[in-house]
Coordinates of C-alpha atoms in Angstrom, one line a residue:
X26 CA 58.9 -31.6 38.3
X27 CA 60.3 -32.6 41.5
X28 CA 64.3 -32.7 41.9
X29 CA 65.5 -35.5 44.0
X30 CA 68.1 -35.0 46.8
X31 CA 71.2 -36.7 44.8
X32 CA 70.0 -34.2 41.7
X33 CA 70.1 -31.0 44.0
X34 CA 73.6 -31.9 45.1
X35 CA 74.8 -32.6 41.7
X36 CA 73.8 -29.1 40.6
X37 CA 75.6 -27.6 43.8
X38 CA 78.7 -29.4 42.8
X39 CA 78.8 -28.6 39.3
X40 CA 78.2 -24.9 40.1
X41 CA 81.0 -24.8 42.6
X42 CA 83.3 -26.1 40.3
X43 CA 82.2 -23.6 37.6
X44 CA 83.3 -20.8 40.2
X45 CA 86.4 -22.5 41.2
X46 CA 87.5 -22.9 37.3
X47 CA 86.7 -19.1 36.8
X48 CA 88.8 -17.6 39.7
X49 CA 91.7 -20.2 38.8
X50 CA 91.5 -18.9 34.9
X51 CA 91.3 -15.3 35.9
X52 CA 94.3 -15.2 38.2
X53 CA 96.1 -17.3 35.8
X54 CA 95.6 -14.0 33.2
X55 CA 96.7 -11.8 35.8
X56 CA 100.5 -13.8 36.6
X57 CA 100.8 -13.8 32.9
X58 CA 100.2 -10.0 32.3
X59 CA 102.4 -9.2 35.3
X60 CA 105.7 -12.1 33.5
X61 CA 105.0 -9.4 30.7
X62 CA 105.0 -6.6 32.3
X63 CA 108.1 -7.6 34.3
X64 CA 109.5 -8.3 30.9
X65 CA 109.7 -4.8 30.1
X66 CA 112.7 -4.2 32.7
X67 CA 114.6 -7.0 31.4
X68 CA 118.2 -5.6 32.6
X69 CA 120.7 -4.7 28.9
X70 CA 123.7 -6.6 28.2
X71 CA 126.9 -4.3 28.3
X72 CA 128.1 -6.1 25.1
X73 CA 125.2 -5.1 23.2
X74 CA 123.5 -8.2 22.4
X75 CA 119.9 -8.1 22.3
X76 CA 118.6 -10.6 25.5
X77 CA 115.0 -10.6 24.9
X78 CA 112.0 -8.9 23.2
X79 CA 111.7 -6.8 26.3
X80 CA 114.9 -5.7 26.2
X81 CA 114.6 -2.8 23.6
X82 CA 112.1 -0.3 23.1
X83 CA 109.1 -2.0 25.2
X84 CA 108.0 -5.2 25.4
X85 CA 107.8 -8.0 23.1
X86 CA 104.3 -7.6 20.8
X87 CA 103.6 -4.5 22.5
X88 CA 102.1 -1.5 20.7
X89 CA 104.0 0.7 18.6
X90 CA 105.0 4.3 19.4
X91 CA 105.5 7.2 16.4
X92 CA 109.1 7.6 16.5
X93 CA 112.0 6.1 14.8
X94 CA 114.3 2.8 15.1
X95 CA 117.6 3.1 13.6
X96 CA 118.7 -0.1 11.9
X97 CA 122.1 -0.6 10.6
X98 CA 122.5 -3.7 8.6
X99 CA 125.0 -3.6 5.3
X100 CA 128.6 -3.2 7.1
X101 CA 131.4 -5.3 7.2
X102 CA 132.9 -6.8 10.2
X103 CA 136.4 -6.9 9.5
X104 CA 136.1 -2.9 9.2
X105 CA 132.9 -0.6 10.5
X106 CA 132.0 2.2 12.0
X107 CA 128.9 1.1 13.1
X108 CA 129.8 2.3 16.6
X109 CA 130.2 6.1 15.6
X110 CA 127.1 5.8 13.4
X111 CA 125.3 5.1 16.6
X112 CA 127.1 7.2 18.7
X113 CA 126.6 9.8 16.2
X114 CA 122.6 9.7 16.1
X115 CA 122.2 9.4 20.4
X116 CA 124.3 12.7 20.3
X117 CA 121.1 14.3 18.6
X118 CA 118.9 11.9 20.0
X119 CA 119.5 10.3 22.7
X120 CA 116.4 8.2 23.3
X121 CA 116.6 7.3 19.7
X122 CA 116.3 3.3 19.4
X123 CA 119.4 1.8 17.2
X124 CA 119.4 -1.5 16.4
X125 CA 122.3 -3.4 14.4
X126 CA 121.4 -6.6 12.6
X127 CA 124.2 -9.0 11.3
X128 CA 124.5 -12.5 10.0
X129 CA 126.5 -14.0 12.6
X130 CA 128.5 -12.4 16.2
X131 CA 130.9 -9.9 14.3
X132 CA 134.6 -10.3 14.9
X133 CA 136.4 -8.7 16.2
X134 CA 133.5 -7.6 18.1
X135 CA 131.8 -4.6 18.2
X136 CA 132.1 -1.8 21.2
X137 CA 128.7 -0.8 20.8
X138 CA 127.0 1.6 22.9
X139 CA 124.9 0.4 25.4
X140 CA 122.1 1.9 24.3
X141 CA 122.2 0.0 21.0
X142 CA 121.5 -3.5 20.3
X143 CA 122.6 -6.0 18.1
X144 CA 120.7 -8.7 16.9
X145 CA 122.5 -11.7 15.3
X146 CA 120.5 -13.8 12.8
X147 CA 122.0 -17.0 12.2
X148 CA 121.8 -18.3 15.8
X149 CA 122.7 -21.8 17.3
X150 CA 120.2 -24.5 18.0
X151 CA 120.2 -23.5 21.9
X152 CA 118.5 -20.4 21.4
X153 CA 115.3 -19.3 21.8
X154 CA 113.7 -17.7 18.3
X155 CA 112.8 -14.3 19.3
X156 CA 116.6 -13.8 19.3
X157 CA 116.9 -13.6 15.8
X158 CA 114.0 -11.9 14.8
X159 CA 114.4 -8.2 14.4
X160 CA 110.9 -7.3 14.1
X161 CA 111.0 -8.3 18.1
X162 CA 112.7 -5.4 19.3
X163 CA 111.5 -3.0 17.0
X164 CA 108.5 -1.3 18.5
X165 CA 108.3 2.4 16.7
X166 CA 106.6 3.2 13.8
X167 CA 109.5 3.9 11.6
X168 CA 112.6 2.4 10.6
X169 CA 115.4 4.5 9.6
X170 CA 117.6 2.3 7.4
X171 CA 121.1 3.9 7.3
X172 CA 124.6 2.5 5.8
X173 CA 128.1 2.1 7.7
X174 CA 129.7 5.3 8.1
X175 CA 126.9 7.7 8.4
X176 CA 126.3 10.4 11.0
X177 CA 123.5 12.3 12.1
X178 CA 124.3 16.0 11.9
X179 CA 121.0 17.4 13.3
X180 CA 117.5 15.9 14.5
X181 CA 115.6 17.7 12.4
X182 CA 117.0 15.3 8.9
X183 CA 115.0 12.7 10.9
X184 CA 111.8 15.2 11.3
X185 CA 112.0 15.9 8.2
X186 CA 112.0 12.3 6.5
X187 CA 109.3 11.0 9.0
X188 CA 107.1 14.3 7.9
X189 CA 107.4 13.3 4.4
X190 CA 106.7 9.6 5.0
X191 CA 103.1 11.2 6.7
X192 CA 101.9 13.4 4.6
X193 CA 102.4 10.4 1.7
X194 CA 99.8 8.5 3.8
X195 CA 100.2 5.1 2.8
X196 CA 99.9 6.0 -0.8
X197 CA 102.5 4.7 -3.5
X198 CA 105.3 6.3 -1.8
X199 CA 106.4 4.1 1.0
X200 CA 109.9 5.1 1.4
X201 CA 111.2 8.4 1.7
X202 CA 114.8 8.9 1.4
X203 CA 118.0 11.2 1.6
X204 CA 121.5 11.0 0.0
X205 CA 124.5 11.1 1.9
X206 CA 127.0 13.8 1.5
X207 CA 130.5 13.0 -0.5
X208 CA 129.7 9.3 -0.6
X209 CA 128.5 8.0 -4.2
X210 CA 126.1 10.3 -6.1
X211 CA 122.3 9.1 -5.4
X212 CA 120.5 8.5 -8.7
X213 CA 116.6 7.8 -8.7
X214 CA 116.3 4.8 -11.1
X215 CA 112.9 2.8 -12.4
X216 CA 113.3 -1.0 -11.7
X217 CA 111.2 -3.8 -13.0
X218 CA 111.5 -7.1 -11.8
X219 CA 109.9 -9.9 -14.1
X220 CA 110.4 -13.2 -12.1
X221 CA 108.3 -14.9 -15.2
X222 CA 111.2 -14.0 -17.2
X223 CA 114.1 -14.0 -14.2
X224 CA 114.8 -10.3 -15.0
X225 CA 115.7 -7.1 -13.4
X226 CA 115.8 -4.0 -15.9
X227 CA 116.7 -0.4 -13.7
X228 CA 116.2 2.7 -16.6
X229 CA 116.9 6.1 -15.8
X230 CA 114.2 8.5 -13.8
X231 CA 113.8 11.8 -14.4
X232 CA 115.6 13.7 -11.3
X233 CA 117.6 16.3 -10.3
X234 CA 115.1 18.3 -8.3
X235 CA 114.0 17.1 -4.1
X236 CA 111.4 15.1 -4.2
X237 CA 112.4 13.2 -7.6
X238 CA 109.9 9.5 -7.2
X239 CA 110.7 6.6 -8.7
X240 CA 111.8 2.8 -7.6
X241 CA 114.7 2.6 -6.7
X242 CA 117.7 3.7 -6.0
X243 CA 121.9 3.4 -6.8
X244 CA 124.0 4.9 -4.5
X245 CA 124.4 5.9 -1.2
X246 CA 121.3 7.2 0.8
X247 CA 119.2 6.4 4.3
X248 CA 115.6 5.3 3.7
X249 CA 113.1 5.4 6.1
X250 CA 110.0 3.1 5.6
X251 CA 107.0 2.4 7.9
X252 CA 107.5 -1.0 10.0
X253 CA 105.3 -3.0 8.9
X254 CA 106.1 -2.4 5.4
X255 CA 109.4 -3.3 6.1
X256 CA 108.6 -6.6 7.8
X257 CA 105.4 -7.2 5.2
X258 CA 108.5 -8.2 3.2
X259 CA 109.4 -11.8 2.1
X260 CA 113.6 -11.0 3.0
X261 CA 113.7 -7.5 5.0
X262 CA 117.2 -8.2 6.1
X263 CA 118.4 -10.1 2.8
X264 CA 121.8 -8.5 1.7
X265 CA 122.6 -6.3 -0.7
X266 CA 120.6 -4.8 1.4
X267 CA 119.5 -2.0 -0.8
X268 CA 119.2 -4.3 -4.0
X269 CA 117.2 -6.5 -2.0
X270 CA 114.6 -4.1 -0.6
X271 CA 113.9 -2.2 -4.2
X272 CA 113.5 -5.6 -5.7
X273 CA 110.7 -6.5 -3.0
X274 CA 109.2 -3.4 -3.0
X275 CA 109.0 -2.6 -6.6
X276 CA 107.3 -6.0 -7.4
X277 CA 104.8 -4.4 -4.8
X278 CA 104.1 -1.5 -6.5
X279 CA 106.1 0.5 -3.9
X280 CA 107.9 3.9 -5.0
X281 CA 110.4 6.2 -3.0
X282 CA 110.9 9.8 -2.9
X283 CA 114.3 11.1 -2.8
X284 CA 115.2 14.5 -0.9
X285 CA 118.6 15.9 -2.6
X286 CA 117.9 18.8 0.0
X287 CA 118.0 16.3 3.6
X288 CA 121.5 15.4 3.2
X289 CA 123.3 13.1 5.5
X290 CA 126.8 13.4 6.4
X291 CA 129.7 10.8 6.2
X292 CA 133.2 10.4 8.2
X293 CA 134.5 8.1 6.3
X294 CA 135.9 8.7 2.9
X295 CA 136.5 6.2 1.4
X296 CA 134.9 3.8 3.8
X297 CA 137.7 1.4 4.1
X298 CA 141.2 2.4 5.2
X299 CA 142.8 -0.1 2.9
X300 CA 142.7 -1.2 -0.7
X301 CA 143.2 -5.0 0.7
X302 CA 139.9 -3.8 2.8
X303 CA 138.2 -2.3 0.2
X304 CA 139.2 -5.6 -2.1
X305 CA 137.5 -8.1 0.3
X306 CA 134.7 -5.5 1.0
X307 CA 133.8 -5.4 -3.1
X308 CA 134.1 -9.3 -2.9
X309 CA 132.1 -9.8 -0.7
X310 CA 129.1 -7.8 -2.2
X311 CA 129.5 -9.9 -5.4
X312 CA 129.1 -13.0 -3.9
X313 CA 126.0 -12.0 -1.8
X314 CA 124.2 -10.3 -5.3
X315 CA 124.6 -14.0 -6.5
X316 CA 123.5 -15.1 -3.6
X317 CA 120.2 -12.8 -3.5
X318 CA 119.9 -13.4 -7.0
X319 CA 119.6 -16.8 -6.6
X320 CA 117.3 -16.7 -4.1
X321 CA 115.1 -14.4 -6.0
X322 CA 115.6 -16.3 -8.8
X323 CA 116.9 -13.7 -11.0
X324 CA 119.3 -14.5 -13.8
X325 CA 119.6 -11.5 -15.7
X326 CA 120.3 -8.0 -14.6
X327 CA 120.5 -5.0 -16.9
X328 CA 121.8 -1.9 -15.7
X329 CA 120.3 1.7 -16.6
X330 CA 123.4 2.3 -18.4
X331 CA 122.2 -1.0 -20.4
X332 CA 124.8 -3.1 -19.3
X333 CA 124.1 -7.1 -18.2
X334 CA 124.9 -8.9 -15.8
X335 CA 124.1 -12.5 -16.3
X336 CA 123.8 -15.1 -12.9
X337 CA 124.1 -18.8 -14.0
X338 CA 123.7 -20.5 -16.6
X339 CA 127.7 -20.0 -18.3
X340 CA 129.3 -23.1 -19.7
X341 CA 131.3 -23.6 -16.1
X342 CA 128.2 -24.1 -14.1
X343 CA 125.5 -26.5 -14.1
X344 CA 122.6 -26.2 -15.9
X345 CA 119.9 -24.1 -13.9
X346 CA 117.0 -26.4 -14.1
X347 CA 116.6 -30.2 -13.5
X348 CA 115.0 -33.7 -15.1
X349 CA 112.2 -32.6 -17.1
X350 CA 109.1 -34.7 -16.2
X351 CA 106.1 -34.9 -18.6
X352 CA 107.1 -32.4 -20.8
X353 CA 107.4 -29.6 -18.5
X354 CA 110.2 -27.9 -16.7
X355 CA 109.7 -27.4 -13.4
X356 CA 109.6 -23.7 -13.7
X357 CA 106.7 -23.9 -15.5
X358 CA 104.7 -24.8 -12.3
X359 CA 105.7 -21.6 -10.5
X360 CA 104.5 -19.4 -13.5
X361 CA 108.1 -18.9 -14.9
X362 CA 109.4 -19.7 -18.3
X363 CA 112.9 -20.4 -19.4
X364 CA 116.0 -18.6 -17.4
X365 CA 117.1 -15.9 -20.4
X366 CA 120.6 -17.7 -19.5
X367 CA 119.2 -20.7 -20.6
X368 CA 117.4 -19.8 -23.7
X369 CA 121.0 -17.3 -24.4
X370 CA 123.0 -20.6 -24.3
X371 CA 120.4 -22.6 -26.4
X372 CA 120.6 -20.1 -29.2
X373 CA 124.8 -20.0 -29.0
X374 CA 124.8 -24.0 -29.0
X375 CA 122.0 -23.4 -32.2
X376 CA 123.6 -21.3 -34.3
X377 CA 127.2 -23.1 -33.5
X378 CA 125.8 -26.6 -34.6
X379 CA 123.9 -25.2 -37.9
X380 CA 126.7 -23.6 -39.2
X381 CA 128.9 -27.1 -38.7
X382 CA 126.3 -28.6 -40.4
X383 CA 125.8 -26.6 -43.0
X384 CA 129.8 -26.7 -43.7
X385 CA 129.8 -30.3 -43.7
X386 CA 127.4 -30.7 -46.3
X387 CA 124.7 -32.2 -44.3
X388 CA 121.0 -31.0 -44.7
X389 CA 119.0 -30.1 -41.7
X390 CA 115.7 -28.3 -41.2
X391 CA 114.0 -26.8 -37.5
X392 CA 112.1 -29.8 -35.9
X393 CA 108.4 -29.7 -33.6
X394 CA 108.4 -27.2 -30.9
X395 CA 111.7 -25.3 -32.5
X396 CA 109.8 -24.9 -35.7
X397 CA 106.8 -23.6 -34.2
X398 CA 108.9 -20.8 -32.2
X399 CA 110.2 -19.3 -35.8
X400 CA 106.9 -19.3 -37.1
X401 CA 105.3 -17.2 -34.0
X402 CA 108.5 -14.8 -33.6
X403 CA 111.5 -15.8 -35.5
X404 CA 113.1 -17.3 -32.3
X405 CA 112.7 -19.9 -29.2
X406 CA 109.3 -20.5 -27.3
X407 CA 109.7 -18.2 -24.8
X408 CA 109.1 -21.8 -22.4
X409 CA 111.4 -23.9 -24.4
X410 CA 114.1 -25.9 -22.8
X411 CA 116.1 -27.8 -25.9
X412 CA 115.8 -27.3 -30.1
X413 CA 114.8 -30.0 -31.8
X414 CA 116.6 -30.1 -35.6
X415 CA 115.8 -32.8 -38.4
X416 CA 118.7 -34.3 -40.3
X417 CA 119.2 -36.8 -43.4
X418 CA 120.2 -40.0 -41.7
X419 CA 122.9 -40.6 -45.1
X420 CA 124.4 -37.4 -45.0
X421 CA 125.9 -38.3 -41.2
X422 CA 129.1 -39.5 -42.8
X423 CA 129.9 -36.1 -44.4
X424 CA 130.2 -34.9 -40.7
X425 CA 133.7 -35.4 -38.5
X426 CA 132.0 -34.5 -35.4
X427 CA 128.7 -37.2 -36.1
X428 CA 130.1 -39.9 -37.7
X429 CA 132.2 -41.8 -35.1
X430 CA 129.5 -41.4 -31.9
X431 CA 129.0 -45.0 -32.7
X432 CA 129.7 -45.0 -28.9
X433 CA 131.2 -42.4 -26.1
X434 CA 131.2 -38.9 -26.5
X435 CA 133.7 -35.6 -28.3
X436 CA 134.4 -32.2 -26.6
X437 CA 135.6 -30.1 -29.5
X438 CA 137.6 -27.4 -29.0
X439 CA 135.1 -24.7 -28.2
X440 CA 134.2 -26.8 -25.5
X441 CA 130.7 -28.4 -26.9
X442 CA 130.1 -31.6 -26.5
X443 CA 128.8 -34.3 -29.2
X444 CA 127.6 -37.5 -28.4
X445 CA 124.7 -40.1 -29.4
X446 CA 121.7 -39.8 -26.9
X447 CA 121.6 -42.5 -25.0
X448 CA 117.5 -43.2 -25.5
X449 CA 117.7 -43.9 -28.5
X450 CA 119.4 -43.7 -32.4
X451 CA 119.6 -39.7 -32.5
X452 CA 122.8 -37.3 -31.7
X453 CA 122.7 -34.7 -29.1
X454 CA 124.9 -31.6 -28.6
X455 CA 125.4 -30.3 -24.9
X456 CA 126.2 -26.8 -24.5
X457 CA 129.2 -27.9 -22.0
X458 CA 130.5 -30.8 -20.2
X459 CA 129.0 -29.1 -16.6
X460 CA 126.0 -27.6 -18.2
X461 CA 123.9 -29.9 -20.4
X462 CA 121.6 -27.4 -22.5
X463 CA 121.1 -29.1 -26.0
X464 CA 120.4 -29.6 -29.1
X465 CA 119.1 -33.3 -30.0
X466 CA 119.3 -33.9 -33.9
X467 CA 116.9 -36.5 -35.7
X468 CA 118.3 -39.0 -38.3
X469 CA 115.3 -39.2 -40.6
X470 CA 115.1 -41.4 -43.8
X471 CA 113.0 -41.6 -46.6
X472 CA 110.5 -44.8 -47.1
X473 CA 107.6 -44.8 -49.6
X474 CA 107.5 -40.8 -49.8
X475 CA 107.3 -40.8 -46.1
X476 CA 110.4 -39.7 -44.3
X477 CA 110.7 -41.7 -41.0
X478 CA 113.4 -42.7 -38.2
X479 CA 114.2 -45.5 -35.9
X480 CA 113.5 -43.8 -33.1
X481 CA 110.3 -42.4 -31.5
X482 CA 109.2 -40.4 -28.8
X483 CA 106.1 -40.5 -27.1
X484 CA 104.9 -37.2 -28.0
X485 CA 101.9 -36.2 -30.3
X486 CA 104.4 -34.5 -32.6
X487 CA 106.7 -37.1 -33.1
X488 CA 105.5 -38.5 -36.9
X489 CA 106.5 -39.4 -39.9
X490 CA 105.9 -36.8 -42.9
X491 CA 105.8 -36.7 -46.8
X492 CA 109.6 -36.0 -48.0
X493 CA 107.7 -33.1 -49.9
X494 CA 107.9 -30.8 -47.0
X495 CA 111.9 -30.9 -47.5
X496 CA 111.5 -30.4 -51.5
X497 CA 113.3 -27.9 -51.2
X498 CA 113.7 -26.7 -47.7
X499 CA 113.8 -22.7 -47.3
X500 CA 115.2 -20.3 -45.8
X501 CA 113.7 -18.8 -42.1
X502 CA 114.7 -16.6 -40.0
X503 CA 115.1 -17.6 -36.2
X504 CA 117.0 -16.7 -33.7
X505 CA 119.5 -13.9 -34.7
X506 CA 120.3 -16.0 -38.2
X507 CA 119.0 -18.0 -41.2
X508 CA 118.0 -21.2 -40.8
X509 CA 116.5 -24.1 -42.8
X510 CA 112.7 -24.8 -42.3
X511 CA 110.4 -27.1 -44.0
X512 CA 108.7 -25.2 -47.0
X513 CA 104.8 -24.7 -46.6
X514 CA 105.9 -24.9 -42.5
X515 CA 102.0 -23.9 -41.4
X516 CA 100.9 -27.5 -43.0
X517 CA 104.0 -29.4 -41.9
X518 CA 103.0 -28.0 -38.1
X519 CA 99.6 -28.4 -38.1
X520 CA 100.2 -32.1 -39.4
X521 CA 102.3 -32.5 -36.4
X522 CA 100.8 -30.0 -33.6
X523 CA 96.9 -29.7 -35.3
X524 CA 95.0 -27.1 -36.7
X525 CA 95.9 -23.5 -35.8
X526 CA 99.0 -24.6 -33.7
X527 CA 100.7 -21.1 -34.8
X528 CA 97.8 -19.2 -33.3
X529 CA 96.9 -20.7 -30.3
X530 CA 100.6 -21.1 -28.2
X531 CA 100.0 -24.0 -25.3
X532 CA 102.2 -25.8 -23.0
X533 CA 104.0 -28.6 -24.0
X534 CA 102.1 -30.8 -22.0
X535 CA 98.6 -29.3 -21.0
X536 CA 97.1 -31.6 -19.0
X537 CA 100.0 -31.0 -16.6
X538 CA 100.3 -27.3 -16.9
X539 CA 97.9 -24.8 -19.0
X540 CA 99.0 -21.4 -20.5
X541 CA 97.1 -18.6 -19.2
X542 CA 96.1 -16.1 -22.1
X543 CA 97.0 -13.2 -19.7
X544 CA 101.0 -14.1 -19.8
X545 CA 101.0 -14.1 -23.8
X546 CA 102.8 -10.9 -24.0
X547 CA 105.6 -11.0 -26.4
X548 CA 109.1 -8.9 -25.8

């Protein structure tokens, strides 16, 4: 095939240009590895403040070295000694990387030494992002996670703990820690979080001897944890620090080992010079546990020595989950189930209306999905967000607090509040006026054998029944007391939910949301 002059120098041009494009790419890669490189001698601020990824411990991305970054994050800025503690560990060490991470520019500020650097998180819309981020200026293998007020006494605690961290490989120990000396007693504690179930439960470990491994841990100590475990986390620097980084790493599977023998000293005792000090200091550190606890959407809390702490969900807030929408809390779609908070406040509203009911004279019996949890476990579905209770429509008169919600509502003195429900002609009773977990009660009315109401839902459960079912009612257990159920309840369910509804537990609405058999594991 012959080429024509015009082809020839087409080729020639396109193969010149394919040389030109080369040299221009390849010197292009060589300016940008030189900006990085440059990088690395970004000069350090005298106030402290980190000024760049390259400013601390190598360049920004680069590769990691063995040794250990100090990171000092739960202090207070009003009063710390987060100066000394970094002071205290370049006296041993003075190459030893310290970094010092808080929420905003402390004030008064800090007189840090230059060597360390302190990294603000929140930071203002003029910033570039790398100044926020910790992991940027981190670049050792280890992090050594140490409170306000501690001092290194000799290099070799720091040996030590990275030694122990080794030898554990990677395995279920991830952390490695040491208490510190005449601060609070370190105790080694098993944690499990259930976020299906919004609950934290710590018991007791077995301990007393170095090396004692469990999941957490309550007191003072220093942890040292591998980098990227620490920044593998969904909140590393999320305060209470400590609280925050068992929580994350027991839902990982994570343990720590404590060594009673690699003890760290302390110059501070107490840690604040002042009881006003020590006041705003212990406020503070309630009001960020509701924060974190929010955030990790835990509502109940129960302490080893079986104490419980309870977040949300009290008759002075709101109540903790919004509009339901086909039948199914939101919750429900982030494979959770009720708050216990919730389902605590359902049972108190519960037992408070049956026994006014019962007092007044007026007959009432457990209604559809309330029914169906006392006959699997003699209490709420463990998903449930309101009871459901059947009433006789003429005994409403015999009640003070039922028979004039013609219109409006009535707070009683315990702070409940009564009202008729404004879909349609039944009552409901809210468990406060901020926080609206209820009970709705049916008016139902016998026709033809049939008892029926005036007003219907659109659920598969909502429909009418032989009177028989409440000839006589009987006695049933649910929730902490005695209740009133419809006798032969399996027949009066199945009539209303279908054939083995007892059995075989669904979501209310499963076309929506399905139950998955692996979650049906009762407390």
């Amino acid at each position: 095939m012959r080429i024509s002059f015009c082809q020839g120098l087409l080729t020639f041009a396109i193969a010149v240009n394919l040389v030109i494009l080369y040299y221009v790419s390849r010197a292009q890669q060589q300016m940008m590895e030189k900006q990085r490189d440059s990088g690395k001698g970004v000069p350090k601020r005298s106030s402290g403040l980190a000024s760049g990824p390259g400013s601390f411990g190598g360049g920004g991305g680069g590769s990691k070295n063995p040794g250990i970054t100090v990171l000092v994050r739960e202090f207070e800025e009003f009063e710390n000694y987060v100066a000394e503690v970094a002071r205290s560990f370049l006296q041993q060490r003075p190459q030893i990387p310290i970094l010092v991470v808080a929420d905003s520019l402390p004030y008064p500020p800090m007189a840090l030494p230059s060597e360390a650097k302190l990294v603000v998180l929140n930071i203002g819309p003029d910033q570039p992002p790398y100044v926020s981020r910790p992991e940027f200026y981190i670049h050792t293998d280890y992090v050594l996670i140490v409170p306000d007020g501690v001092i290194l006494d000799y290099g070799r605690q720091l040996d030590r703990l990275q030694k122990e961290l080794e030898v554990e490989g990677g395995g279920a120990v991830r952390l490695v820690a040491a208490p510190v000396l005449s601060r609070s007693a370190v105790q080694c504690l098993h944690l499990q979080v259930n976020l299906r179930e919004w609950t934290a439960t710590y018991t007791p470990a077995a301990s007393g001897s170095s090396g004692s491994i469990c999941t957490a841990l309550q007191g003072d100590a220093v942890v040292l944890i591998r980098t990227e475990d620490l920044f593998n986390l969904s909140s590393p620097h999320a305060r209470p620090l400590m609280t925050s980084l068992f929580m994350q790493t027991s839902l990982r599977g994570w343990k720590v080992k404590l060594l009673e023998g690699a003890v760290f000293g302390s110059n501070r005792r107490p840690l604040f010079g002042s009881a006003h000090n020590q006041w705003k200091a212990d406020t503070r550190v309630k009001e960020s546990t509701g924060r974190l606890m929010k955030r990790f959407g835990i509502k109940q809390v129960i302490q080893a020595d079986g104490k419980q702490q309870w977040f949300g969900c009290s008759k002075e807030t709101t109540r903790c989950f919004g509009t339901i929408h086909d039948d199914t809390p939101e919750y429900l779609y982030v494979d959770r189930w009720t708050p216990p908070c919730c389902l605590r406040a359902l049972r108190e509203t519960t037992k408070y209306v049956i026994n006014i009911l019962e007092k007044s004279g007026v007959r009432y019996w457990l209604e559809g999905g309330t029914l169906l949890g006392a006959a699997r476990h003699q209490d709420l579905i463990p998903w449930d967000y309101d009871v459901d209770l059947g009433i006789y429509l003429e005994d409403i008169p015999n009640c003070d607090y039922l028979k004039n919600l013609d219109s409006g509502s009535l707070v009683d003195a315990n702070g409940y509040v009564w009202e008729r429900a404004v879909e349609g002609d039944f009552y409901r009773v809210q468990y406060s006026e901020a926080n609206h977990l209820h009970v709705d009660l049916w008016p139902f009315y016998p026709r033809n054998g049939m008892m029926t109401k005036d007003t219907w839902m659109d659920h598969k459960q909502d429909v009418e029944f032989p009177e028989h079912f409440l000839q006589p009612l009987v006695p049933m257990q649910f929730a902490g007391i005695t209740a009133y159920a419809p006798n032969n309840y399996r027949s009066f369910l199945e009539l209303k939910f279908g054939e083995g509804v007892i059995e075989n537990p669904q979501y209310p609405n499963p076309s929506k949301k399905k139950l998955e058999r692996k979650l049906l594991v009762w407390a």
